[in-house]
Short mmCIF file of C-alpha atoms in Angstrom, two decimals:
data_model
loop_
_atom_site.label_atom_id
_atom_site.label_comp_id
_atom_site.label_asym_id
_atom_site.label_seq_id
_atom_site.Cartn_x
_atom_site.Cartn_y
_atom_site.Cartn_z
CA MET A 16 -0.45 -34.94 -5.03
CA LYS A 17 -0.32 -36.33 -1.53
CA TYR A 18 -1.29 -32.96 -0.22
CA LEU A 19 -4.11 -32.67 -2.66
CA VAL A 20 -5.56 -36.02 -1.62
CA LEU A 21 -5.05 -35.11 1.99
CA GLY A 22 -6.65 -31.76 1.30
CA PHE A 23 -9.68 -33.25 -0.33
CA VAL A 24 -10.11 -35.80 2.43
CA SER A 25 -9.98 -33.14 5.11
CA LEU A 26 -12.24 -30.85 3.12
CA PHE A 27 -14.72 -33.67 2.68
CA PHE A 28 -14.64 -34.16 6.41
CA LEU A 29 -15.15 -30.47 6.91
CA SER A 30 -18.08 -30.25 4.53
CA GLY A 31 -19.73 -33.04 6.50
CA ASN A 32 -19.31 -30.92 9.56
CA VAL A 33 -20.83 -27.89 7.88
CA GLN A 34 -23.94 -29.81 7.06
CA ALA A 35 -24.11 -31.47 10.47
CA ASP A 36 -23.72 -28.37 12.59
CA SER A 37 -22.67 -25.01 11.28
CA HIS A 38 -21.76 -23.83 14.77
CA GLN A 39 -18.95 -26.34 15.00
CA ILE A 40 -16.68 -24.49 12.63
CA ASP A 41 -15.39 -21.26 13.96
CA ALA A 42 -14.90 -18.25 11.76
CA ILE A 43 -11.13 -18.01 12.13
CA SER A 44 -10.42 -21.57 11.07
CA TRP A 45 -12.79 -21.10 8.14
CA LEU A 46 -10.76 -18.03 7.11
CA LYS A 47 -7.55 -20.06 7.38
CA LYS A 48 -9.01 -22.72 5.11
CA MET A 49 -10.03 -20.05 2.61
CA GLU A 50 -6.51 -18.62 2.67
CA SER A 51 -4.97 -21.99 1.95
CA ALA A 52 -7.53 -23.18 -0.62
CA ALA A 53 -6.87 -20.24 -2.96
CA HIS A 54 -3.21 -21.28 -3.19
CA GLN A 55 -3.49 -25.08 -3.09
CA LEU A 56 -6.47 -25.88 -5.32
CA THR A 57 -6.70 -26.25 -9.08
CA TYR A 58 -9.41 -24.08 -10.58
CA THR A 59 -10.45 -22.23 -13.69
CA GLY A 60 -13.13 -19.60 -13.79
CA THR A 61 -14.37 -16.15 -14.64
CA PHE A 62 -14.80 -13.48 -12.03
CA VAL A 63 -16.01 -9.90 -12.02
CA TYR A 64 -14.52 -7.02 -10.10
CA GLN A 65 -17.07 -4.30 -9.43
CA HIS A 66 -15.76 -0.98 -8.19
CA GLY A 67 -17.90 2.11 -8.31
CA SER A 68 -19.87 1.95 -11.51
CA ASN A 69 -17.22 -0.16 -13.23
CA VAL A 70 -17.32 -3.89 -13.80
CA GLU A 71 -14.23 -5.71 -15.01
CA THR A 72 -14.24 -9.34 -16.00
CA SER A 73 -11.20 -11.63 -15.80
CA LYS A 74 -10.51 -15.25 -16.57
CA ILE A 75 -8.37 -17.11 -14.08
CA THR A 76 -6.51 -20.42 -14.32
CA HIS A 77 -4.72 -21.68 -11.24
CA PHE A 78 -2.86 -24.80 -10.18
CA MET A 79 -0.16 -25.96 -7.79
CA ASP A 80 2.47 -28.57 -8.63
CA ASP A 81 6.01 -29.50 -7.61
CA ALA A 82 7.35 -26.30 -9.20
CA GLY A 83 4.96 -24.26 -7.10
CA GLU A 84 1.94 -22.07 -7.66
CA HIS A 85 0.91 -21.08 -11.18
CA GLU A 86 -1.74 -18.56 -12.07
CA LYS A 87 -2.84 -16.99 -15.30
CA LEU A 88 -5.13 -14.00 -15.39
CA VAL A 89 -6.61 -12.67 -18.63
CA MET A 90 -8.49 -9.38 -18.45
CA LEU A 91 -11.48 -9.60 -20.76
CA ASP A 92 -12.50 -5.92 -20.72
CA GLY A 93 -10.67 -2.76 -21.68
CA LEU A 94 -7.03 -2.82 -22.63
CA PRO A 95 -5.85 -6.34 -23.43
CA ARG A 96 -3.69 -7.57 -20.57
CA GLU A 97 -2.50 -10.91 -19.34
CA THR A 98 -0.74 -11.72 -16.14
CA ILE A 99 1.13 -14.93 -15.43
CA ARG A 100 2.29 -15.53 -11.88
CA ILE A 101 4.65 -18.33 -10.99
CA ASN A 102 5.20 -18.28 -7.23
CA ASP A 103 6.38 -14.75 -6.53
CA GLU A 104 7.31 -13.80 -10.09
CA VAL A 105 4.71 -11.83 -12.01
CA TYR A 106 4.75 -11.26 -15.74
CA CYS A 107 2.30 -8.67 -16.96
CA TYR A 108 1.88 -8.81 -20.70
CA LEU A 109 0.51 -5.85 -22.65
CA PRO A 110 0.03 -7.08 -26.22
CA ASP A 111 -0.71 -3.64 -27.69
CA SER A 112 2.63 -2.20 -26.66
CA LYS A 113 4.49 -5.51 -26.98
CA THR A 114 5.71 -5.00 -23.45
CA VAL A 115 6.17 -7.49 -20.64
CA LYS A 116 6.53 -6.09 -17.13
CA VAL A 117 8.29 -8.33 -14.67
CA GLU A 118 8.08 -8.21 -10.91
CA LYS A 119 10.46 -10.56 -9.22
CA ARG A 120 9.10 -10.30 -5.74
CA ASN A 121 5.38 -10.14 -6.06
CA THR A 122 3.51 -8.84 -3.05
CA ARG A 123 0.30 -8.08 -4.86
CA LYS A 124 -2.69 -10.11 -3.82
CA PHE A 125 -5.01 -11.32 -6.54
CA PHE A 126 -8.53 -12.61 -6.07
CA PRO A 127 -9.27 -15.25 -4.79
CA ALA A 128 -5.97 -15.25 -2.85
CA LEU A 129 -6.79 -12.05 -0.97
CA LEU A 130 -6.20 -13.26 2.56
CA PRO A 131 -2.84 -12.95 4.32
CA LYS A 132 -1.01 -15.91 5.85
CA GLU A 133 -1.34 -14.44 9.35
CA ILE A 134 -5.06 -14.79 9.92
CA ASP A 135 -4.73 -14.49 13.69
CA LYS A 136 -3.34 -10.98 13.31
CA ILE A 137 -6.52 -9.87 11.54
CA ALA A 138 -8.48 -10.66 14.68
CA GLU A 139 -6.69 -7.81 16.47
CA SER A 140 -8.36 -5.23 14.26
CA TYR A 141 -11.56 -6.93 13.15
CA THR A 142 -14.38 -8.79 14.85
CA ILE A 143 -14.71 -12.01 12.88
CA LYS A 144 -18.10 -13.72 12.67
CA LEU A 145 -19.47 -16.56 10.62
CA GLY A 146 -22.12 -15.38 8.22
CA GLU A 147 -24.87 -17.08 6.31
CA ILE A 148 -24.76 -19.64 3.54
CA GLU A 149 -25.01 -17.91 0.18
CA ARG A 150 -24.96 -19.07 -3.39
CA VAL A 151 -22.31 -17.78 -5.80
CA ALA A 152 -21.57 -19.04 -9.32
CA GLY A 153 -23.69 -22.10 -8.64
CA TYR A 154 -21.80 -23.03 -5.47
CA GLU A 155 -22.98 -22.79 -1.91
CA CYS A 156 -20.66 -20.64 0.11
CA ARG A 157 -20.22 -19.85 3.78
CA ALA A 158 -19.66 -16.19 4.56
CA VAL A 159 -17.34 -14.67 7.13
CA VAL A 160 -17.98 -11.08 8.16
CA LEU A 161 -15.04 -8.98 9.35
CA GLU A 162 -16.24 -5.91 11.19
CA PRO A 163 -13.64 -3.26 11.99
CA LYS A 164 -13.12 -2.75 15.72
CA ASP A 165 -12.55 0.98 15.22
CA GLU A 166 -13.24 3.65 12.61
CA LEU A 167 -9.80 3.45 11.04
CA ARG A 168 -10.63 0.77 8.46
CA TYR A 169 -13.45 -0.68 6.39
CA GLY A 170 -15.15 -4.04 6.81
CA TYR A 171 -15.09 -7.14 4.65
CA LYS A 172 -17.40 -9.99 3.81
CA LEU A 173 -15.75 -13.12 2.43
CA CYS A 174 -17.66 -16.11 1.17
CA GLY A 175 -15.94 -19.50 0.70
CA ASP A 176 -17.23 -22.59 -1.12
CA VAL A 177 -18.65 -24.91 1.57
CA THR A 178 -16.86 -27.96 0.10
CA THR A 179 -13.41 -26.68 -0.84
CA ALA A 180 -13.23 -23.36 1.07
CA LEU A 181 -12.24 -21.53 -2.13
CA LEU A 182 -13.10 -17.83 -1.80
CA LEU A 183 -15.96 -17.17 -4.21
CA LYS A 184 -16.93 -13.63 -3.28
CA ALA A 185 -15.16 -10.81 -1.45
CA THR A 186 -16.86 -7.52 -0.61
CA LEU A 187 -15.37 -4.37 0.90
CA MET A 188 -17.97 -2.65 3.09
CA ASN A 189 -18.09 0.91 4.38
CA ARG A 190 -19.38 1.91 7.79
CA LYS A 191 -22.95 2.09 6.52
CA ASN A 192 -22.61 -1.56 5.49
CA GLU A 193 -22.68 -0.62 1.80
CA ALA A 194 -20.50 -2.48 -0.66
CA MET A 195 -17.59 -0.36 -1.90
CA ASN A 196 -16.12 -2.97 -4.19
CA GLN A 197 -16.61 -6.64 -4.83
CA PHE A 198 -14.90 -9.59 -6.43
CA ALA A 199 -17.14 -12.52 -7.36
CA PHE A 200 -16.88 -15.61 -9.50
CA THR A 201 -19.57 -15.91 -12.14
CA HIS A 202 -18.35 -19.21 -13.50
CA LEU A 203 -16.03 -21.68 -11.83
CA ALA A 204 -14.68 -25.22 -12.19
CA ILE A 205 -12.71 -26.60 -9.25
CA GLY A 206 -10.26 -29.43 -10.00
CA GLY A 207 -9.73 -30.97 -13.43
CA GLN A 208 -6.82 -30.88 -15.86
CA ILE A 209 -4.94 -27.72 -16.83
CA ASP A 210 -2.95 -27.19 -20.02
CA LYS A 211 0.40 -26.30 -18.49
CA SER A 212 1.96 -25.06 -21.72
CA GLN A 213 0.15 -21.75 -21.31
CA PHE A 214 2.34 -20.97 -18.28
CA LYS A 215 5.64 -20.49 -20.08
CA PRO A 216 5.85 -16.72 -20.34
CA LYS A 217 9.34 -16.36 -21.77
CA SER A 218 8.86 -18.54 -24.81
CA LEU A 219 5.46 -17.02 -25.53
CA TRP A 220 6.60 -13.45 -25.35
CA SER A 221 10.23 -13.67 -26.42
CA LYS A 222 10.01 -10.90 -29.01
CA HIS A 223 8.67 -8.32 -26.61
CA THR A 224 10.30 -5.56 -24.61
CA TRP A 225 10.91 -6.71 -21.06
CA GLN A 226 10.80 -4.24 -18.24
CA ALA A 227 12.11 -5.09 -14.82
CA ASP A 228 10.86 -3.51 -11.64
CA LYS A 229 13.45 -0.97 -10.54
CA SER A 230 12.58 -0.37 -6.90
CA VAL A 231 15.12 -1.21 -4.20
CA VAL A 232 13.49 -3.02 -1.30
CA LEU A 233 14.97 -2.36 2.12
CA ASP A 234 14.48 -4.25 5.33
CA ALA A 235 11.08 -3.39 6.74
CA ASN A 236 12.31 -3.72 10.33
CA ASN A 237 15.13 -1.19 10.09
CA ASN A 238 14.46 2.41 9.30
CA GLU A 239 16.91 2.47 6.46
CA THR A 240 15.28 5.33 4.64
CA GLY A 241 15.37 7.36 7.84
CA TRP A 242 11.60 7.88 7.65
CA LEU A 243 9.01 6.34 9.92
CA ILE A 244 5.50 6.75 11.26
CA LYS A 245 5.52 7.82 14.87
CA GLN A 246 2.80 5.74 16.55
CA PRO A 247 0.98 4.27 13.53
CA PRO A 248 -2.78 3.79 14.05
CA SER A 249 -3.56 0.64 16.02
CA GLY A 250 -3.20 -2.67 14.21
CA PHE A 251 -1.03 -1.28 11.42
CA VAL A 252 2.55 -2.51 11.12
CA LYS A 253 5.19 -1.74 8.54
CA THR A 254 5.45 -4.54 6.00
CA LYS A 255 7.80 -3.00 3.41
CA GLU A 256 10.22 -0.14 3.18
CA MET A 257 11.83 0.82 -0.10
CA LYS A 258 13.32 3.45 -2.31
CA ARG A 259 11.94 3.34 -5.77
CA ALA A 260 12.73 4.92 -9.07
CA MET A 261 9.62 6.44 -10.59
CA PRO A 262 8.99 7.53 -14.15
CA GLY A 263 9.79 11.20 -14.64
CA LYS A 264 11.55 11.62 -11.28
CA THR A 265 15.23 12.28 -10.80
CA ALA A 266 15.45 11.36 -7.11
CA PRO A 267 14.25 8.01 -5.72
CA VAL A 268 10.99 8.14 -3.77
CA THR A 269 10.75 6.62 -0.29
CA HIS A 270 7.82 4.21 -0.05
CA LEU A 271 6.68 2.81 3.31
CA VAL A 272 3.95 0.16 3.32
CA TYR A 273 1.78 -0.47 6.38
CA SER A 274 -0.88 -3.14 6.74
CA ASP A 275 -3.31 -4.49 9.32
CA GLY A 276 -3.47 -7.77 7.41
CA LEU A 277 -6.28 -6.65 5.09
CA ALA A 278 -6.10 -2.91 4.56
CA THR A 279 -2.90 -1.52 3.05
CA ILE A 280 -1.52 1.99 3.34
CA SER A 281 1.30 3.47 1.29
CA VAL A 282 3.31 6.45 2.51
CA PHE A 283 5.36 8.23 -0.17
CA ILE A 284 8.03 10.77 0.74
CA GLU A 285 9.69 12.80 -1.96
CA PRO A 286 11.97 15.87 -1.88
CA LEU A 287 9.98 18.94 -2.89
CA ALA A 288 12.90 20.15 -4.98
CA GLY A 289 12.17 17.63 -7.70
CA MET A 290 8.43 18.26 -7.87
CA ALA A 291 6.81 20.45 -10.48
CA HIS A 292 3.41 20.39 -8.78
CA PRO A 293 3.43 20.00 -5.01
CA MET A 294 0.14 18.67 -3.65
CA GLN A 295 -1.85 19.39 -0.53
CA GLY A 296 -5.18 18.12 0.69
CA LEU A 297 -7.60 15.26 0.35
CA SER A 298 -8.57 13.34 -2.72
CA SER A 299 -10.38 10.10 -3.35
CA GLN A 300 -11.33 7.69 -6.03
CA GLU A 301 -13.81 4.98 -5.20
CA GLN A 302 -12.58 3.24 -2.05
CA VAL A 303 -9.12 4.81 -2.22
CA ASN A 304 -8.43 7.89 -0.12
CA ILE A 305 -5.39 10.09 -0.65
CA TYR A 306 -4.00 12.78 1.62
CA ALA A 307 -1.07 14.95 0.61
CA LYS A 308 0.81 17.47 2.73
CA LEU A 309 4.11 19.30 2.82
CA PHE A 310 6.57 18.50 5.60
CA ASN A 311 9.72 20.62 5.78
CA ASP A 312 11.16 20.27 2.29
CA TYR A 313 9.28 17.10 1.47
CA GLN A 314 6.05 16.06 -0.17
CA ILE A 315 4.22 13.46 1.94
CA THR A 316 1.47 11.49 0.18
CA VAL A 317 -0.55 8.76 1.87
CA ILE A 318 -2.76 6.37 -0.13
CA GLY A 319 -4.98 3.63 1.23
CA GLU A 320 -8.29 1.78 1.04
CA VAL A 321 -9.14 3.19 4.46
CA PRO A 322 -11.28 6.06 5.75
CA VAL A 323 -10.08 9.64 5.33
CA ALA A 324 -9.16 9.98 9.01
CA THR A 325 -6.68 7.11 8.72
CA VAL A 326 -4.71 8.47 5.75
CA MET A 327 -4.60 11.86 7.50
CA GLN A 328 -3.39 10.33 10.74
CA PHE A 329 -0.59 8.57 8.85
CA ALA A 330 0.47 11.71 7.00
CA ASN A 331 0.54 13.72 10.21
CA SER A 332 2.71 11.12 12.00
CA VAL A 333 5.56 11.04 9.46
CA VAL A 334 8.92 11.84 11.07
CA ASN A 335 12.56 11.58 10.19
CA PRO A 336 14.48 11.42 13.49
CA GLY A 337 17.82 11.70 11.70
CA GLN A 338 17.12 15.17 10.35
CA MET B 13 -39.20 11.34 -17.30
CA SER B 14 -37.15 13.05 -14.62
CA GLU B 15 -36.68 9.66 -12.97
CA GLN B 16 -35.24 8.36 -16.18
CA ILE B 17 -32.86 11.29 -16.44
CA SER B 18 -31.77 10.66 -12.90
CA ALA B 19 -31.16 6.99 -13.71
CA LEU B 20 -29.17 8.04 -16.75
CA MET B 21 -27.01 10.32 -14.64
CA ASP B 22 -26.39 7.52 -12.18
CA GLY B 23 -25.24 5.32 -15.03
CA GLU B 24 -28.10 2.92 -14.47
CA LEU B 25 -29.35 2.90 -18.05
CA GLY B 26 -27.94 0.70 -20.76
CA THR B 27 -27.04 2.06 -24.20
CA ALA B 28 -30.35 0.90 -25.60
CA GLU B 29 -32.32 3.02 -23.13
CA ALA B 30 -29.83 5.84 -22.88
CA ASN B 31 -29.61 6.68 -26.56
CA PRO B 32 -33.32 7.44 -27.15
CA LEU B 33 -33.45 9.32 -23.84
CA LEU B 34 -30.47 11.46 -24.80
CA ALA B 35 -32.17 12.17 -28.11
CA THR B 36 -35.34 13.24 -26.27
CA ILE B 37 -33.38 15.46 -23.93
CA ARG B 38 -31.68 17.05 -26.88
CA GLU B 39 -34.99 17.85 -28.51
CA ASN B 40 -36.83 19.13 -25.47
CA LYS B 41 -35.81 22.42 -23.94
CA ALA B 42 -37.42 21.75 -20.56
CA LEU B 43 -35.73 18.39 -20.22
CA ARG B 44 -32.44 19.95 -21.24
CA GLN B 45 -32.89 22.42 -18.41
CA ASP B 46 -33.65 19.55 -16.00
CA TRP B 47 -30.54 17.78 -17.16
CA ASN B 48 -28.39 20.85 -16.49
CA ASP B 49 -30.12 21.57 -13.20
CA TYR B 50 -29.57 18.04 -11.92
CA HIS B 51 -25.90 18.27 -12.72
CA LEU B 52 -25.67 21.66 -11.09
CA ILE B 53 -27.41 20.38 -7.96
CA GLY B 54 -25.13 17.37 -7.86
CA ASP B 55 -22.06 19.55 -8.24
CA VAL B 56 -23.15 21.94 -5.53
CA LEU B 57 -23.92 19.08 -3.16
CA ARG B 58 -20.54 17.57 -3.80
CA GLN B 59 -18.78 20.93 -3.70
CA THR B 60 -17.20 20.03 -7.01
CA VAL B 61 -14.95 22.84 -8.10
CA ILE B 62 -14.20 21.62 -11.55
CA SER B 63 -15.31 19.87 -14.68
CA PRO B 64 -18.84 18.47 -14.41
CA THR B 65 -20.60 21.85 -14.06
CA ASP B 66 -18.25 23.27 -16.56
CA LEU B 67 -18.73 20.46 -18.98
CA ALA B 68 -22.52 20.46 -18.62
CA ASP B 69 -22.48 24.20 -19.26
CA LYS B 70 -20.35 23.79 -22.32
CA ILE B 71 -22.64 21.10 -23.62
CA SER B 72 -25.62 23.27 -22.90
CA VAL B 73 -24.04 26.18 -24.77
CA ARG B 74 -23.27 23.94 -27.69
CA LEU B 75 -26.77 22.51 -27.63
CA LYS B 76 -28.22 26.01 -27.62
CA SER B 77 -26.00 27.03 -30.51
CA GLU B 78 -27.31 24.11 -32.48
CA PRO B 79 -28.72 25.77 -35.57
CA THR B 80 -32.43 25.77 -36.22
CA VAL B 81 -32.30 23.90 -39.46
CA LEU B 82 -34.29 25.65 -42.11
CA ALA B 83 -32.62 23.91 -45.00
CA PRO B 84 -32.05 20.42 -43.69
CA HIS B 85 -30.45 19.03 -46.83
CA LYS B 86 -27.68 21.53 -46.81
CA PHE B 87 -26.78 21.10 -43.17
CA ALA B 88 -27.53 17.44 -42.74
CA PRO B 89 -23.98 16.05 -42.81
CA ARG B 90 -22.64 18.62 -40.37
CA LYS B 91 -25.58 18.16 -38.09
CA ARG B 92 -25.10 14.44 -37.90
CA GLU B 93 -21.50 14.92 -36.90
CA PHE B 94 -22.53 17.40 -34.27
CA ILE B 95 -25.12 15.08 -32.77
CA ALA B 96 -22.58 12.33 -32.50
CA LEU B 97 -20.28 14.75 -30.71
CA SER B 98 -22.87 15.96 -28.29
CA VAL B 99 -23.99 12.44 -27.48
CA ALA B 100 -20.40 11.54 -26.77
CA ALA B 101 -20.04 14.65 -24.65
CA SER B 102 -23.19 13.78 -22.74
CA PHE B 103 -21.78 10.37 -21.99
CA ALA B 104 -18.59 11.99 -20.85
CA ALA B 105 -20.63 14.11 -18.49
CA VAL B 106 -22.41 11.05 -17.16
CA ALA B 107 -19.09 9.33 -16.57
CA LEU B 108 -17.71 12.33 -14.72
CA VAL B 109 -20.80 12.67 -12.60
CA ALA B 110 -20.65 8.98 -11.74
CA LEU B 111 -17.06 9.44 -10.67
CA SER B 112 -17.82 12.44 -8.50
CA SER B 113 -20.70 10.73 -6.75
CA LEU B 114 -18.34 7.91 -5.78
CA LYS B 115 -15.95 10.44 -4.47
CA PHE B 116 -18.78 12.00 -2.53
CA SER B 117 -19.68 8.77 -0.77
CA ALA B 118 -16.05 8.23 0.18
CA ILE B 119 -15.42 11.76 1.46
CA ASP B 120 -18.72 11.60 3.25
CA ASP B 121 -17.26 9.75 6.19
CA ALA B 122 -14.75 12.49 6.89
CA PRO B 123 -15.39 15.02 9.61
CA ASP B 124 -17.16 18.03 8.08
CA ASN B 125 -14.25 20.39 8.32
CA LEU B 126 -11.85 18.10 6.48
CA ALA B 127 -13.42 18.53 3.10
CA ALA B 128 -13.40 22.28 3.59
CA GLN B 129 -9.72 22.23 4.47
CA SER B 130 -8.87 20.47 1.29
CA ASN B 131 -6.84 22.61 -1.09
CA LEU B 132 -6.32 19.88 -3.59
CA SER B 133 -8.69 19.37 -6.43
CA SER B 134 -11.28 16.97 -5.13
CA ASN B 135 -11.44 15.01 -8.35
CA THR B 136 -8.66 12.48 -8.51
CA SER B 137 -8.81 11.94 -12.21
CA VAL B 138 -8.16 15.61 -12.78
CA ALA B 139 -5.53 15.60 -10.06
CA SER B 140 -3.88 12.73 -11.87
CA GLN B 141 -3.64 14.70 -15.04
CA SER B 142 -2.23 17.82 -13.48
CA ASN B 143 -0.22 15.84 -10.98
CA PRO B 144 1.39 12.85 -12.63
CA SER B 145 2.83 11.93 -9.22
CA ILE B 146 -0.60 10.84 -7.94
CA ASN B 147 -0.92 8.36 -10.73
CA GLU B 148 2.58 6.98 -10.26
CA TYR B 149 1.95 6.70 -6.53
CA LEU B 150 -1.32 4.86 -7.11
CA VAL B 151 0.36 2.37 -9.42
CA ALA B 152 3.11 1.82 -6.83
CA HIS B 153 0.55 1.45 -4.03
CA GLN B 154 -1.36 -1.17 -5.97
CA GLU B 155 1.57 -3.55 -5.82
CA PHE B 156 0.60 -4.10 -2.22
CA SER B 157 -3.10 -3.56 -2.16
CA PRO B 158 -5.46 -6.48 -2.67
CA GLY B 159 -8.61 -4.40 -3.09
CA THR B 160 -7.28 -2.59 -6.11
CA ALA B 161 -5.18 -5.31 -7.68
CA LEU B 162 -7.10 -5.03 -10.89
CA LEU B 163 -7.54 -1.30 -10.70
CA ALA B 164 -3.77 -1.08 -11.08
CA ASN B 165 -4.09 -2.59 -14.48
CA SER B 166 -7.01 -0.49 -15.63
CA ASN B 167 -7.87 3.12 -14.91
CA PHE B 168 -4.72 4.37 -13.29
CA ALA B 169 -2.23 2.28 -15.19
CA GLN B 170 -3.32 3.76 -18.47
CA VAL B 171 -0.88 6.59 -17.98
CA THR B 172 1.98 4.18 -17.36
CA TYR B 173 0.82 2.11 -20.22
CA THR B 174 0.96 5.06 -22.63
CA LYS B 175 4.47 5.87 -21.50
CA GLN B 176 5.56 2.33 -22.16
CA GLN B 177 4.13 2.54 -25.59
CA ASP B 178 6.16 5.65 -26.26
CA LYS B 179 9.28 3.93 -25.02
CA ALA B 180 8.64 0.92 -27.15
CA ARG B 181 8.52 2.98 -30.31
#
């Protein structure tokens, strides 16, 4: 509660500043406030996720208390799905199949908490500028534009509520400055009371099948799988390394995750022996590019929301020094 | 009219506008030809190897084989069923075309020779079907990717979802 009060006081102070002189806030500290607001604030709202010609609508409820961060996401279109996140545990509930999927160590980022903790690192790969004041879901928001410094990644435009800094709209932009996908609130209430009983997943879904995540996470700093990217493209560092069991596969698949703070790239390495259909070449769906190639007796597949050249560069830099 | 067809292909028309337009296209031979030509042009531009052309052709063949109804009463029930089917098929074609044009805009920023080098089917949804690995990889990737957090639970995850259903039974 103390923090909340403190938060509101400082935000009030900040909003005064915004109105007084917009040049006084710099873009990076505004990004940091946006990062924190998504986790700290209480809010309920509806947002849309537009990707390609698809629009998906979700209802979000979020609050923070002594037990930590709580978030409930109900997808309103398509297959019925609900996700409850309590700190880093995620419960994904699929009512039709009476299944609950559990991830114990959530790394997924959900709107509006899209920003990483390490904002300063983003500045290495993106030029960060304050944008204009826009209006989203009835709120005035201050935009920050992140322009990629090279051609290895896409750009972003993030717009945060001028009063609370809550991210209201996030747009992924290609090099022609066209939107590739976009999250945006259409309705939002910040603050207020939340019915906390809706955040008890186990009692609500006790009669369902529970599925635990079966991947084994290894230390990202050691090359425990033996695989690595020789000279990853600038700005990208390895954030996760794991071996994971995958449906229909006998051998575990090596999964390396690289990130520049915003864009994420997955590198999958799998023995060819276990594969019925080896893959080679480029493929893409909306903002996601995929490049597959064969390397010795292995299938290398790189997936990322980055330009084609980047996934190719990753795939061509895969090595296993131990072999 | 051709503008409207183009809008329909781009998925810009709502059901209310699309349905009468599809009916008109079905009735009018010239428009039907336009419809096929537009798809063909789109496919050629995108160097699409698979489905859309194929599908449009199949629809066109089926449309052409639609009987000239001399005794409407007799054939009415079958015809109705067939119309429903071909409307559904047309929508399927629109969906596929929409998907390929997205793909086009993404591949567009690759150097020219890259697309030519590609051996893999350039349509991910088809690749997903023939290569279940792609789908599994996408689902795994989405655990880490903010941009597609919700995508993980929609398009791609449907395959995983079906498998879970099977398991649950």
